[in-house]
Amino acid sequence: MRLLWTLLPLLPTVFSAPSNGSDSLLWGAYRPNLYFGLRPRIPQSLMTGLIWFGTQDYQSFPKARHACEQGDGLDGYTWTTYDAREGGVQILNDGQNNVRIITEFLKVPGGKHGGSWAARIKGEPLQSGRPSRTSLIFYAGMEGMGGLDMETTEDDNGIRGPVEFSGTSPDLDDFTLRIVDSPDNVAVTGGAYAEAFQDRIGKTHFGGFRVPLGDMWQAKEFIMQDVLKHAREVMAPYENLGTAPPDPSFVLQLSDDVLSGSNMYAVQKSFEGPFEFDIFFESKSANTKLTSATLDKGVPAMTASFDERFKTKFPVPKSPTQQSMYAFSEAITSNLIGGVGYFYGRSIVDSSFSYEWDEEESALDDEDDDRAKAKTGAKFTEPKALLTATPSRSFFPRGFYWDEGFHLLHIGEWDNDLSLEILKDWIGLIDEDGWVAREQILGEEARSKVPEQFQTQVPNYANPPTLAMAVTAYIRRLKAASAPSDSELGLDFGVGNAQVPLASPSSPGSLYLTDRERGLSFLRSIYKPLKRHYDWFRRTQRGQLKQYGRKARSRTEAYRWRGRSEQHVLTSGMDDYPRGPAHAGELHLDLISWMGFFSGTMREIAEFVGEEEDRAYFTEVETAIRGNIEDLHWNEDEQMYCDVGVNDDDESYHVCHKGYLSLFPFLLNLLPEDSPHLGAILDLLRDPAHLWSRYGLRSLSASHPEFGQGENYWKGPIWVQMNYLALRALHTKYAAREGPHQEQARKIYTELRQNVIDSEYQRTGYVWEQYDSTTGEGRRSHPFTGWTSLVTLSKNRNRSS
Ligand SMILES: *[C@@H]1O[C@H](CO)[C@@H](O)[C@H](O)[C@H]1NC(C)=O
């Protein structure tokens, strides 16, 4: 007993598991919905953000910038460098206010609480001839347990010199936050009534606020109200003079009041022309003093090492456009990773909702009666946490299931372990039944961006199971990392593993590749929930096989998306792609293909973790699915794969619309390389009258009567992630393996890689959600650097897999 007590102080170091590197992921630009918002990966903790507006007139103030809005009309905003463990550099071009703002973020490891960081906010006029007067407000608020205090002495007229705060919270422990001006900054000194405001000009203004729990995301409202209140007060004496009001630079200021018990503070600086100021977050346990020199040296070193690593990870061939290709690829990769957010909160689920065709009559028997009774309309769930990439910082700043599998393919190549942290959070969302909501709208901030009719998720509705792609990709990387390295052989057309550079112990974020035991235990930890998820798909999205005179070798494998409306199959991800009439008896080609792919993933992971019986079972299902794709979905007359519908005479028939849907068995590598149907698929894909365009594969045949019609979302435009799937299938299988169509596949692969869009970024400053197939012009949401970032893997010299 005594011995144990003397040993006790040693226990934590002796027995705690070795770190898996996740502490270096604690801080990040995890509020991607904001132009600049840092927070830790902790449910309720320190939230920070940046607001700015121009003070050249009074019109800019109501349009103050904070959350990314397309309506703000910024001329692009882009992380040009971003690494989740190091930090990043972002450029924001605000033409309306004639300012380019650069946000630099540098992580400084050390101590026991996720390290420290420094940020530099700087700006310069976009056009030198025009006025550029900018006011910036940085805020920090403590949510939940803990506190934040202002240490610098308050002054009713503002503060000269640094402003310092101290804080503490259960997870962050003690820390300080300090905001420091560059000596070269210039304040607006001239303008109407300047003499009356001499005491306040050139100072840092501030405010302290009491923000109720759960409202911290509304910090901007508190801040803007305070500025407005102050403005009204100081404007009052000038109101009836019949002269122009005082210059906005002197009026639009925080009140320099701190309420007692404040948990959120704002610090405001206003400048004429170029400016620069630094923010330092020092974790006390790290015991390091950050200064401007930290940023002066650290940021260039970070971008240089990012650049170097990028060129080894994603090399592109030498060509006249090589440099611009790198700049583009680095930016979209940085935006994808800089777009990773941390979300925490409740979502809304309605288990009572369904369409009349969602369930066939027979399924509504006794067993379901109980469930039906339990159905009570939309309800809040328990709060959940999620680290996730986001498709679009302005339009879709939240987690989307089917996008995420694609995101993780790209992220996993850059930082394997980061992709696993994200994957693990998603796996954690799989409920007892095996369901995951396809949109993760966690908390009020996320919800504020979603129209009400889309806020509620339905537990019978699926989305393409792309997490399976992320699992397969990880298994492939893990195998490659432990394979002998003599396999540079198949460079351009090798199969899978050969092209992955071996993870060296020194490359960041690769502990789960270099340590095989660690990798295995990760796969074991996700195996059960993933299987539950797979079983949920097989159970709830099953299609009817015994009816309508259908003949197929397997009596079980047929699938149908639930939750479609007459016009849309949102659950399929290809919202308005043409389908047959809604019917409980229809069968969907894309879903059975996804299930074939998912079965393959389950087979691989079962093999890896040694679940022999399961492996045999998944193999059986996979084979049955491949067979049934032929039996149920191939149309000999049309020479293509089709959906299946039910007509008025209760007969089964093929619903054939040439487009992405027709390619699915090929896209997901389900056809053997000597399939008698492969040639027809490749012809369809390469035909300019159908899917082929100069800018990539279009979603619907140009000859289809609905091409470009209606919402025109999935009726023609080019989607990068689907092109990526085609390139991947060609690269890993059809161009790589000997077969009757290998030559054709190689040729298409080479051409398609050239075509996949990259020029719109140079022209517009944005990466877009989709591209017009006649002009190549970007369309819809922007920036959209979710799966569009897969251009990087598509263009990569030795890896489009
Ligand atoms: C790494 O370790 C942390 C802390 O123990 C844990 O929360 C996280 O899930 C681990 N990551 C993975 C990928 O297993």
mmCIF file of N, CA, C and O and ligand atoms in Angstrom, residues 20 22 420-421 424 512 522, ligand 1:
data_model
loop_
_atom_site.group_PDB
_atom_site.id
_atom_site.type_symbol
_atom_site.label_atom_id
_atom_site.label_comp_id
_atom_site.label_asym_id
_atom_site.label_seq_id
_atom_site.Cartn_x
_atom_site.Cartn_y
_atom_site.Cartn_z
ATOM 1 N N ASN A 20 -1.490 10.707 -29.211
ATOM 2 C CA ASN A 20 -1.686 10.395 -30.629
ATOM 3 C C ASN A 20 -1.619 11.641 -31.498
ATOM 4 O O ASN A 20 -2.022 11.626 -32.649
ATOM 5 N N SER A 22 -3.296 14.367 -31.151
ATOM 6 C CA SER A 22 -4.515 15.165 -31.290
ATOM 7 C C SER A 22 -4.436 16.483 -30.526
ATOM 8 O O SER A 22 -5.184 17.404 -30.811
ATOM 9 N N LEU A 420 -8.591 10.947 -39.691
ATOM 10 C CA LEU A 420 -9.156 9.942 -38.772
ATOM 11 C C LEU A 420 -9.891 10.591 -37.600
ATOM 12 O O LEU A 420 -10.915 10.080 -37.141
ATOM 13 N N GLU A 421 -9.361 11.721 -37.119
ATOM 14 C CA GLU A 421 -10.084 12.440 -36.048
ATOM 15 C C GLU A 421 -11.484 12.808 -36.530
ATOM 16 O O GLU A 421 -12.461 12.701 -35.797
ATOM 17 N N LYS A 424 -13.626 9.686 -37.025
ATOM 18 C CA LYS A 424 -14.048 9.153 -35.732
ATOM 19 C C LYS A 424 -15.261 9.911 -35.184
ATOM 20 O O LYS A 424 -16.182 9.312 -34.631
ATOM 21 N N TYR A 512 -0.838 7.149 -37.220
ATOM 22 C CA TYR A 512 -1.724 6.013 -37.451
ATOM 23 C C TYR A 512 -1.348 5.245 -38.717
ATOM 24 O O TYR A 512 -2.005 4.290 -39.092
ATOM 25 N N PHE A 522 -7.460 1.474 -34.128
ATOM 26 C CA PHE A 522 -8.438 2.437 -34.641
ATOM 27 C C PHE A 522 -9.517 1.712 -35.446
ATOM 28 O O PHE A 522 -10.718 1.917 -35.252
HETATM 29 C C1 LIG B 1 -6.511 10.519 -29.943
HETATM 30 O O1 LIG B 1 -6.537 10.674 -28.553
HETATM 31 C C2 LIG B 1 -7.582 11.510 -28.046
HETATM 32 C C3 LIG B 1 -7.350 11.703 -26.568
HETATM 33 O O2 LIG B 1 -7.199 10.481 -25.937
HETATM 34 C C4 LIG B 1 -8.938 10.880 -28.375
HETATM 35 O O3 LIG B 1 -9.986 11.680 -27.923
HETATM 36 C C5 LIG B 1 -9.026 10.717 -29.898
HETATM 37 O O4 LIG B 1 -10.225 10.091 -30.242
HETATM 38 C C6 LIG B 1 -7.842 9.905 -30.420
HETATM 39 N N1 LIG B 1 -7.886 9.890 -31.881
HETATM 40 C C7 LIG B 1 -8.131 8.815 -32.627
HETATM 41 C C8 LIG B 1 -8.108 8.999 -34.094
HETATM 42 O O5 LIG B 1 -8.356 7.724 -32.171
#
